[in-house]
């Protein structure tokens, strides 16, 4: 029998919305997946030809791009940031909706911030951020953080941040306001291009998710 396919899912908020979609595709992880005391990172699946790994969102893209996992679910923000040629994102799952936005302290003059020709931005997305500001003729020095971006302006690390916004609560609670939206984000099914060509199970998986989202839209 061939090796099981590895399906990568992100820790965090997308997962709660992704699990029901995965279940409709027959991807139900073993019960240990939900056991908070269990430190395993790889789980058996109801479908015996698949296993599920749970990693950070950015690492989902890396595992799939390098073929260590053949498929997975990740936000379009992560796909855009990496721009890996081996990643193919054929299905918008219509879950995990949020936006990637620029924000500044409430008391900062928005005019002042946008007119500067050189600015410092704290973000998890240096590539997207750099490109976006470049299009506005602004040279952005990006300070890479892995979380808690909202702290950067008040502590003098950066004048602006680029981060995901969903309800807007985190920005508000940290005295920040949005000044621009870089992109709307939703979760996508991603597959490794080489695996898609060589393993019919990957193509079948794409068709299954495609059919599911078409049903949802109907
Ligand atoms: C994300 C994001 C913001 C927050 C926005 O962080 O980085 O901090 O959610 O959501 P809101 O607009 O609904 O307040 P998350 O909680 O996913 O954790 P992370 O910082 O570890 O990515």
PDB file of C-alpha atoms and ligand atoms in Angstrom:
ATOM      1  CA  UNK A   1       0.000   0.000   0.000  1.00  0.00           C
ATOM      2  CA  UNK A   2       1.291   3.518  -0.789  1.00  0.00           C
ATOM      3  CA  UNK A   3       2.319   5.990   1.914  1.00  0.00           C
ATOM      4  CA  UNK A   4      -0.558   7.991   3.428  1.00  0.00           C
ATOM      5  CA  UNK A   5      -1.031  11.507   2.078  1.00  0.00           C
ATOM      6  CA  UNK A   6      -0.150  14.229   4.578  1.00  0.00           C
ATOM      7  CA  UNK A   7      -2.696  17.032   4.990  1.00  0.00           C
ATOM      8  CA  UNK A   8      -1.478  20.130   6.900  1.00  0.00           C
ATOM      9  CA  UNK A   9      -3.817  22.333   8.913  1.00  0.00           C
ATOM     10  CA  UNK A  10      -3.026  25.561  10.756  1.00  0.00           C
ATOM     11  CA  UNK A  11      -3.289  26.027  14.508  1.00  0.00           C
ATOM     12  CA  UNK A  12      -5.491  28.922  15.530  1.00  0.00           C
ATOM     13  CA  UNK A  13      -8.744  30.448  14.440  1.00  0.00           C
ATOM     14  CA  UNK A  14      -9.093  29.015  10.920  1.00  0.00           C
ATOM     15  CA  UNK A  15      -9.053  25.506  12.345  1.00  0.00           C
ATOM     16  CA  UNK A  16     -12.495  25.757  13.994  1.00  0.00           C
ATOM     17  CA  UNK A  17     -14.021  26.663  10.632  1.00  0.00           C
ATOM     18  CA  UNK A  18     -11.841  24.231   8.678  1.00  0.00           C
ATOM     19  CA  UNK A  19     -12.702  21.081  10.662  1.00  0.00           C
ATOM     20  CA  UNK A  20     -16.370  20.889   9.556  1.00  0.00           C
ATOM     21  CA  UNK A  21     -15.341  21.396   5.895  1.00  0.00           C
ATOM     22  CA  UNK A  22     -12.670  18.735   6.234  1.00  0.00           C
ATOM     23  CA  UNK A  23     -15.203  16.370   7.820  1.00  0.00           C
ATOM     24  CA  UNK A  24     -17.461  16.729   4.766  1.00  0.00           C
ATOM     25  CA  UNK A  25     -14.457  15.675   2.685  1.00  0.00           C
ATOM     26  CA  UNK A  26     -13.942  12.615   4.919  1.00  0.00           C
ATOM     27  CA  UNK A  27     -10.950  14.126   6.706  1.00  0.00           C
ATOM     28  CA  UNK A  28     -11.766  13.468  10.347  1.00  0.00           C
ATOM     29  CA  UNK A  29      -8.748  13.361  12.653  1.00  0.00           C
ATOM     30  CA  UNK A  30      -8.508  10.772  15.426  1.00  0.00           C
ATOM     31  CA  UNK A  31      -9.882  11.907  18.800  1.00  0.00           C
ATOM     32  CA  UNK A  32      -6.372  12.639  20.158  1.00  0.00           C
ATOM     33  CA  UNK A  33      -6.340  15.675  17.830  1.00  0.00           C
ATOM     34  CA  UNK A  34      -8.825  17.394  20.146  1.00  0.00           C
ATOM     35  CA  UNK A  35      -7.108  16.344  23.372  1.00  0.00           C
ATOM     36  CA  UNK A  36      -5.356  19.497  24.635  1.00  0.00           C
ATOM     37  CA  UNK A  37      -2.935  17.462  26.777  1.00  0.00           C
ATOM     38  CA  UNK A  38      -1.715  15.498  23.745  1.00  0.00           C
ATOM     39  CA  UNK A  39       1.543  16.897  22.329  1.00  0.00           C
ATOM     40  CA  UNK A  40       1.536  14.830  19.117  1.00  0.00           C
ATOM     41  CA  UNK A  41       1.733  16.840  15.916  1.00  0.00           C
ATOM     42  CA  UNK A  42       0.714  14.117  13.496  1.00  0.00           C
ATOM     43  CA  UNK A  43      -2.625  12.335  13.654  1.00  0.00           C
ATOM     44  CA  UNK A  44      -4.326   9.390  12.027  1.00  0.00           C
ATOM     45  CA  UNK A  45      -7.414  10.140   9.982  1.00  0.00           C
ATOM     46  CA  UNK A  46     -10.732   8.363   9.497  1.00  0.00           C
ATOM     47  CA  UNK A  47      -9.517   7.867   5.936  1.00  0.00           C
ATOM     48  CA  UNK A  48      -6.670   5.416   6.429  1.00  0.00           C
ATOM     49  CA  UNK A  49      -4.812   6.709   3.338  1.00  0.00           C
ATOM     50  CA  UNK A  50      -4.327  10.128   4.956  1.00  0.00           C
ATOM     51  CA  UNK A  51      -2.750  11.645   8.029  1.00  0.00           C
ATOM     52  CA  UNK A  52      -3.213  15.148   9.412  1.00  0.00           C
ATOM     53  CA  UNK A  53      -0.484  17.399  10.778  1.00  0.00           C
ATOM     54  CA  UNK A  54      -1.130  20.557  12.773  1.00  0.00           C
ATOM     55  CA  UNK A  55       1.458  23.334  12.379  1.00  0.00           C
ATOM     56  CA  UNK A  56       1.656  27.143  12.356  1.00  0.00           C
ATOM     57  CA  UNK A  57      -0.100  28.803   9.409  1.00  0.00           C
ATOM     58  CA  UNK A  58       3.142  29.942   7.722  1.00  0.00           C
ATOM     59  CA  UNK A  59       4.565  26.454   8.115  1.00  0.00           C
ATOM     60  CA  UNK A  60       1.539  24.868   6.377  1.00  0.00           C
ATOM     61  CA  UNK A  61       2.692  26.653   3.216  1.00  0.00           C
ATOM     62  CA  UNK A  62       6.303  25.564   3.721  1.00  0.00           C
ATOM     63  CA  UNK A  63       5.462  21.886   4.323  1.00  0.00           C
ATOM     64  CA  UNK A  64       3.251  21.792   1.220  1.00  0.00           C
ATOM     65  CA  UNK A  65       5.608  23.813  -1.009  1.00  0.00           C
ATOM     66  CA  UNK A  66       8.462  21.406  -0.289  1.00  0.00           C
ATOM     67  CA  UNK A  67       6.260  18.333  -0.728  1.00  0.00           C
ATOM     68  CA  UNK A  68       6.633  17.204   2.904  1.00  0.00           C
ATOM     69  CA  UNK A  69       2.832  17.500   2.995  1.00  0.00           C
ATOM     70  CA  UNK A  70       0.887  17.054  -0.234  1.00  0.00           C
ATOM     71  CA  UNK A  71      -2.073  19.281   0.656  1.00  0.00           C
ATOM     72  CA  UNK A  72      -3.391  21.592   3.341  1.00  0.00           C
ATOM     73  CA  UNK A  73      -5.483  24.571   4.304  1.00  0.00           C
ATOM     74  CA  UNK A  74      -4.071  28.063   4.731  1.00  0.00           C
ATOM     75  CA  UNK A  75      -5.084  31.725   4.431  1.00  0.00           C
ATOM     76  CA  UNK A  76      -4.574  33.607   1.169  1.00  0.00           C
ATOM     77  CA  UNK A  77      -2.423  36.053   3.171  1.00  0.00           C
ATOM     78  CA  UNK A  78       0.190  33.346   3.744  1.00  0.00           C
ATOM     79  CA  UNK A  79       0.093  32.212   0.083  1.00  0.00           C
ATOM     80  CA  UNK A  80       0.632  35.809  -1.066  1.00  0.00           C
ATOM     81  CA  UNK A  81       3.470  36.419   1.376  1.00  0.00           C
ATOM     82  CA  UNK A  82       5.471  33.367   0.303  1.00  0.00           C
ATOM     83  CA  UNK A  83       4.671  33.222  -3.392  1.00  0.00           C
ATOM     84  CA  UNK A  84       6.110  29.663  -3.551  1.00  0.00           C
ATOM     85  CA  UNK A  85       6.080  28.395  -7.148  1.00  0.00           C
ATOM     86  CA  UNK A  86       5.350  24.806  -6.034  1.00  0.00           C
ATOM     87  CA  UNK A  87       2.146  25.860  -4.239  1.00  0.00           C
ATOM     88  CA  UNK A  88      -1.143  25.641  -6.092  1.00  0.00           C
ATOM     89  CA  UNK A  89      -4.289  27.014  -4.421  1.00  0.00           C
ATOM     90  CA  UNK A  90      -7.191  25.691  -6.514  1.00  0.00           C
ATOM     91  CA  UNK A  91     -10.117  26.093  -4.095  1.00  0.00           C
ATOM     92  CA  UNK A  92     -11.328  29.090  -2.095  1.00  0.00           C
ATOM     93  CA  UNK A  93     -12.993  27.450   0.915  1.00  0.00           C
ATOM     94  CA  UNK A  94     -15.009  30.561   1.773  1.00  0.00           C
ATOM     95  CA  UNK A  95     -13.995  30.370   5.439  1.00  0.00           C
ATOM     96  CA  UNK A  96     -11.535  32.297   7.620  1.00  0.00           C
ATOM     97  CA  UNK A  97     -12.613  35.641   6.218  1.00  0.00           C
ATOM     98  CA  UNK A  98     -10.650  38.663   7.419  1.00  0.00           C
ATOM     99  CA  UNK A  99      -8.513  41.411   5.909  1.00  0.00           C
ATOM    100  CA  UNK A 100      -4.877  42.417   5.933  1.00  0.00           C
ATOM    101  CA  UNK A 101      -4.712  46.057   6.930  1.00  0.00           C
ATOM    102  CA  UNK A 102      -2.399  48.923   7.748  1.00  0.00           C
ATOM    103  CA  UNK A 103      -3.011  50.554  11.126  1.00  0.00           C
ATOM    104  CA  UNK A 104      -1.585  53.484  13.044  1.00  0.00           C
ATOM    105  CA  UNK A 105      -2.074  54.849  16.573  1.00  0.00           C
ATOM    106  CA  UNK A 106      -5.402  56.656  16.958  1.00  0.00           C
ATOM    107  CA  UNK A 107      -3.641  59.874  17.912  1.00  0.00           C
ATOM    108  CA  UNK A 108      -1.158  59.790  14.997  1.00  0.00           C
ATOM    109  CA  UNK A 109      -1.947  62.057  12.115  1.00  0.00           C
ATOM    110  CA  UNK A 110      -2.888  59.745   9.239  1.00  0.00           C
ATOM    111  CA  UNK A 111      -1.791  62.450   6.808  1.00  0.00           C
ATOM    112  CA  UNK A 112       1.616  62.643   8.411  1.00  0.00           C
ATOM    113  CA  UNK A 113       2.054  58.857   8.375  1.00  0.00           C
ATOM    114  CA  UNK A 114       1.142  58.479   4.710  1.00  0.00           C
ATOM    115  CA  UNK A 115       3.184  61.450   3.501  1.00  0.00           C
ATOM    116  CA  UNK A 116       6.486  60.247   4.934  1.00  0.00           C
ATOM    117  CA  UNK A 117       8.783  58.784   2.271  1.00  0.00           C
ATOM    118  CA  UNK A 118      10.434  56.357   4.670  1.00  0.00           C
ATOM    119  CA  UNK A 119       8.528  54.566   7.380  1.00  0.00           C
ATOM    120  CA  UNK A 120       8.951  51.670   9.776  1.00  0.00           C
ATOM    121  CA  UNK A 121       6.271  48.981   9.859  1.00  0.00           C
ATOM    122  CA  UNK A 122       5.948  46.042  12.262  1.00  0.00           C
ATOM    123  CA  UNK A 123       4.462  42.982  10.571  1.00  0.00           C
ATOM    124  CA  UNK A 124       4.436  39.244  10.060  1.00  0.00           C
ATOM    125  CA  UNK A 125       4.200  39.989   6.297  1.00  0.00           C
ATOM    126  CA  UNK A 126       7.381  41.859   5.214  1.00  0.00           C
ATOM    127  CA  UNK A 127       7.067  40.937   1.507  1.00  0.00           C
ATOM    128  CA  UNK A 128       3.437  42.005   1.069  1.00  0.00           C
ATOM    129  CA  UNK A 129       4.052  45.119   3.176  1.00  0.00           C
ATOM    130  CA  UNK A 130       7.160  46.157   1.280  1.00  0.00           C
ATOM    131  CA  UNK A 131       5.408  45.676  -2.082  1.00  0.00           C
ATOM    132  CA  UNK A 132       2.272  47.566  -1.003  1.00  0.00           C
ATOM    133  CA  UNK A 133       4.128  50.616   0.292  1.00  0.00           C
ATOM    134  CA  UNK A 134       6.438  50.585  -2.724  1.00  0.00           C
ATOM    135  CA  UNK A 135       3.347  50.941  -4.944  1.00  0.00           C
ATOM    136  CA  UNK A 136       2.529  54.112  -2.985  1.00  0.00           C
ATOM    137  CA  UNK A 137       6.071  55.415  -3.499  1.00  0.00           C
ATOM    138  CA  UNK A 138       6.982  54.823   0.136  1.00  0.00           C
ATOM    139  CA  UNK A 139      10.091  52.981   1.292  1.00  0.00           C
ATOM    140  CA  UNK A 140       8.949  50.738   4.168  1.00  0.00           C
ATOM    141  CA  UNK A 141      11.453  49.304   6.588  1.00  0.00           C
ATOM    142  CA  UNK A 142       9.734  46.164   7.872  1.00  0.00           C
ATOM    143  CA  UNK A 143      10.354  44.853  11.363  1.00  0.00           C
ATOM    144  CA  UNK A 144       9.351  41.190  11.376  1.00  0.00           C
ATOM    145  CA  UNK A 145       7.303  40.126  14.394  1.00  0.00           C
ATOM    146  CA  UNK A 146       5.524  36.821  14.871  1.00  0.00           C
ATOM    147  CA  UNK A 147       2.614  38.152  16.924  1.00  0.00           C
ATOM    148  CA  UNK A 148       1.445  41.027  19.115  1.00  0.00           C
ATOM    149  CA  UNK A 149       2.167  43.543  16.336  1.00  0.00           C
ATOM    150  CA  UNK A 150      -0.298  45.894  18.011  1.00  0.00           C
ATOM    151  CA  UNK A 151       2.263  46.642  20.737  1.00  0.00           C
ATOM    152  CA  UNK A 152       4.871  48.003  18.341  1.00  0.00           C
ATOM    153  CA  UNK A 153       3.623  51.609  17.920  1.00  0.00           C
ATOM    154  CA  UNK A 154       3.090  52.331  21.625  1.00  0.00           C
ATOM    155  CA  UNK A 155       6.564  51.017  22.464  1.00  0.00           C
ATOM    156  CA  UNK A 156       8.251  52.978  19.691  1.00  0.00           C
ATOM    157  CA  UNK A 157       9.261  49.940  17.620  1.00  0.00           C
ATOM    158  CA  UNK A 158       7.391  51.102  14.508  1.00  0.00           C
ATOM    159  CA  UNK A 159       5.002  53.881  13.568  1.00  0.00           C
ATOM    160  CA  UNK A 160       2.602  51.584  11.712  1.00  0.00           C
ATOM    161  CA  UNK A 161       1.619  47.931  11.645  1.00  0.00           C
ATOM    162  CA  UNK A 162       0.315  45.561   8.987  1.00  0.00           C
ATOM    163  CA  UNK A 163      -1.760  42.763  10.453  1.00  0.00           C
ATOM    164  CA  UNK A 164      -4.915  40.688  10.053  1.00  0.00           C
ATOM    165  CA  UNK A 165      -8.133  42.317  11.180  1.00  0.00           C
ATOM    166  CA  UNK A 166     -11.331  40.390  11.771  1.00  0.00           C
ATOM    167  CA  UNK A 167     -13.694  42.031  14.265  1.00  0.00           C
ATOM    168  CA  UNK A 168     -11.367  45.021  14.747  1.00  0.00           C
ATOM    169  CA  UNK A 169     -11.378  44.422  18.492  1.00  0.00           C
ATOM    170  CA  UNK A 170      -7.603  43.941  18.867  1.00  0.00           C
ATOM    171  CA  UNK A 171      -6.851  47.225  17.074  1.00  0.00           C
ATOM    172  CA  UNK A 172      -9.431  49.115  19.136  1.00  0.00           C
ATOM    173  CA  UNK A 173      -8.240  47.689  22.442  1.00  0.00           C
ATOM    174  CA  UNK A 174      -4.706  48.777  21.607  1.00  0.00           C
ATOM    175  CA  UNK A 175      -5.568  52.308  20.487  1.00  0.00           C
ATOM    176  CA  UNK A 176      -5.007  51.738  16.761  1.00  0.00           C
ATOM    177  CA  UNK A 177      -7.074  52.611  13.678  1.00  0.00           C
ATOM    178  CA  UNK A 178      -7.016  51.156  10.159  1.00  0.00           C
ATOM    179  CA  UNK A 179      -5.734  53.460   7.442  1.00  0.00           C
ATOM    180  CA  UNK A 180      -5.888  51.044   4.502  1.00  0.00           C
ATOM    181  CA  UNK A 181      -6.815  47.522   3.447  1.00  0.00           C
ATOM    182  CA  UNK A 182      -4.123  45.642   1.552  1.00  0.00           C
ATOM    183  CA  UNK A 183      -6.149  42.507   0.776  1.00  0.00           C
ATOM    184  CA  UNK A 184      -9.263  40.549   1.678  1.00  0.00           C
ATOM    185  CA  UNK A 185      -8.298  37.149   3.053  1.00  0.00           C
ATOM    186  CA  UNK A 186      -9.988  33.735   3.033  1.00  0.00           C
ATOM    187  CA  UNK A 187      -8.759  30.183   3.559  1.00  0.00           C
ATOM    188  CA  UNK A 188      -7.731  28.095   0.538  1.00  0.00           C
ATOM    189  CA  UNK A 189      -7.071  24.451  -0.176  1.00  0.00           C
ATOM    190  CA  UNK A 190      -3.432  24.237  -1.228  1.00  0.00           C
ATOM    191  CA  UNK A 191      -1.617  21.351  -2.896  1.00  0.00           C
ATOM    192  CA  UNK A 192       1.919  20.639  -3.985  1.00  0.00           C
ATOM    193  CA  UNK A 193       2.088  20.935  -7.799  1.00  0.00           C
ATOM    194  CA  UNK A 194       4.345  17.903  -8.278  1.00  0.00           C
ATOM    195  CA  UNK A 195       2.137  15.752  -6.026  1.00  0.00           C
ATOM    196  CA  UNK A 196      -0.910  16.885  -7.991  1.00  0.00           C
ATOM    197  CA  UNK A 197       0.700  15.620 -11.197  1.00  0.00           C
ATOM    198  CA  UNK A 198       1.980  12.325  -9.816  1.00  0.00           C
ATOM    199  CA  UNK A 199      -0.553  11.181  -7.208  1.00  0.00           C
ATOM    200  CA  UNK A 200      -4.174  10.728  -8.342  1.00  0.00           C
ATOM    201  CA  UNK A 201      -5.302  10.942  -4.706  1.00  0.00           C
ATOM    202  CA  UNK A 202      -4.281  14.626  -4.663  1.00  0.00           C
ATOM    203  CA  UNK A 203      -6.316  15.400  -7.789  1.00  0.00           C
ATOM    204  CA  UNK A 204      -9.260  13.523  -6.235  1.00  0.00           C
ATOM    205  CA  UNK A 205      -8.920  15.597  -3.078  1.00  0.00           C
ATOM    206  CA  UNK A 206      -9.052  18.812  -5.110  1.00  0.00           C
ATOM    207  CA  UNK A 207     -12.209  17.595  -6.868  1.00  0.00           C
ATOM    208  CA  UNK A 208     -13.825  16.670  -3.535  1.00  0.00           C
ATOM    209  CA  UNK A 209     -13.198  20.134  -2.031  1.00  0.00           C
ATOM    210  CA  UNK A 210     -14.256  21.791  -5.291  1.00  0.00           C
ATOM    211  CA  UNK A 211     -17.556  19.891  -5.257  1.00  0.00           C
ATOM    212  CA  UNK A 212     -18.116  20.758  -1.601  1.00  0.00           C
ATOM    213  CA  UNK A 213     -17.637  24.489  -2.101  1.00  0.00           C
ATOM    214  CA  UNK A 214     -19.817  24.416  -5.246  1.00  0.00           C
ATOM    215  CA  UNK A 215     -22.594  22.786  -3.177  1.00  0.00           C
ATOM    216  CA  UNK A 216     -22.204  25.473  -0.514  1.00  0.00           C
ATOM    217  CA  UNK A 217     -22.450  28.236  -3.111  1.00  0.00           C
ATOM    218  CA  UNK A 218     -25.566  26.715  -4.782  1.00  0.00           C
TER     219      UNK A 218
HETATM  220  C1  LIG B   1      -4.994  37.787  14.821  1.00  0.00           C
HETATM  221  C2  LIG B   1      -4.331  39.054  14.323  1.00  0.00           C
HETATM  222  C3  LIG B   1      -4.835  40.117  15.281  1.00  0.00           C
HETATM  223  C4  LIG B   1      -6.200  39.586  15.661  1.00  0.00           C
HETATM  224  C5  LIG B   1      -7.277  40.356  14.919  1.00  0.00           C
HETATM  225  O1  LIG B   1      -4.256  37.252  15.846  1.00  0.00           O
HETATM  226  O2  LIG B   1      -2.923  38.930  14.314  1.00  0.00           O
HETATM  227  O3  LIG B   1      -3.988  40.231  16.390  1.00  0.00           O
HETATM  228  O4  LIG B   1      -6.267  38.209  15.287  1.00  0.00           O
HETATM  229  O5  LIG B   1      -8.575  39.888  15.238  1.00  0.00           O
HETATM  230  P1  LIG B   1      -9.752  40.895  15.653  1.00  0.00           P
HETATM  231  O6  LIG B   1      -9.811  41.978  14.625  1.00  0.00           O
HETATM  232  O7  LIG B   1     -10.984  40.039  15.658  1.00  0.00           O
HETATM  233  O8  LIG B   1      -9.438  41.426  17.021  1.00  0.00           O
HETATM  234  P2  LIG B   1      -4.601  35.841  16.481  1.00  0.00           P
HETATM  235  O9  LIG B   1      -5.521  36.015  17.636  1.00  0.00           O
HETATM  236  O10 LIG B   1      -5.091  34.908  15.419  1.00  0.00           O
HETATM  237  O11 LIG B   1      -3.227  35.362  17.064  1.00  0.00           O
HETATM  238  P3  LIG B   1      -1.725  35.505  16.512  1.00  0.00           P
HETATM  239  O12 LIG B   1      -1.275  36.886  16.906  1.00  0.00           O
HETATM  240  O13 LIG B   1      -1.000  34.432  17.221  1.00  0.00           O
HETATM  241  O14 LIG B   1      -1.745  35.330  15.025  1.00  0.00           O
END
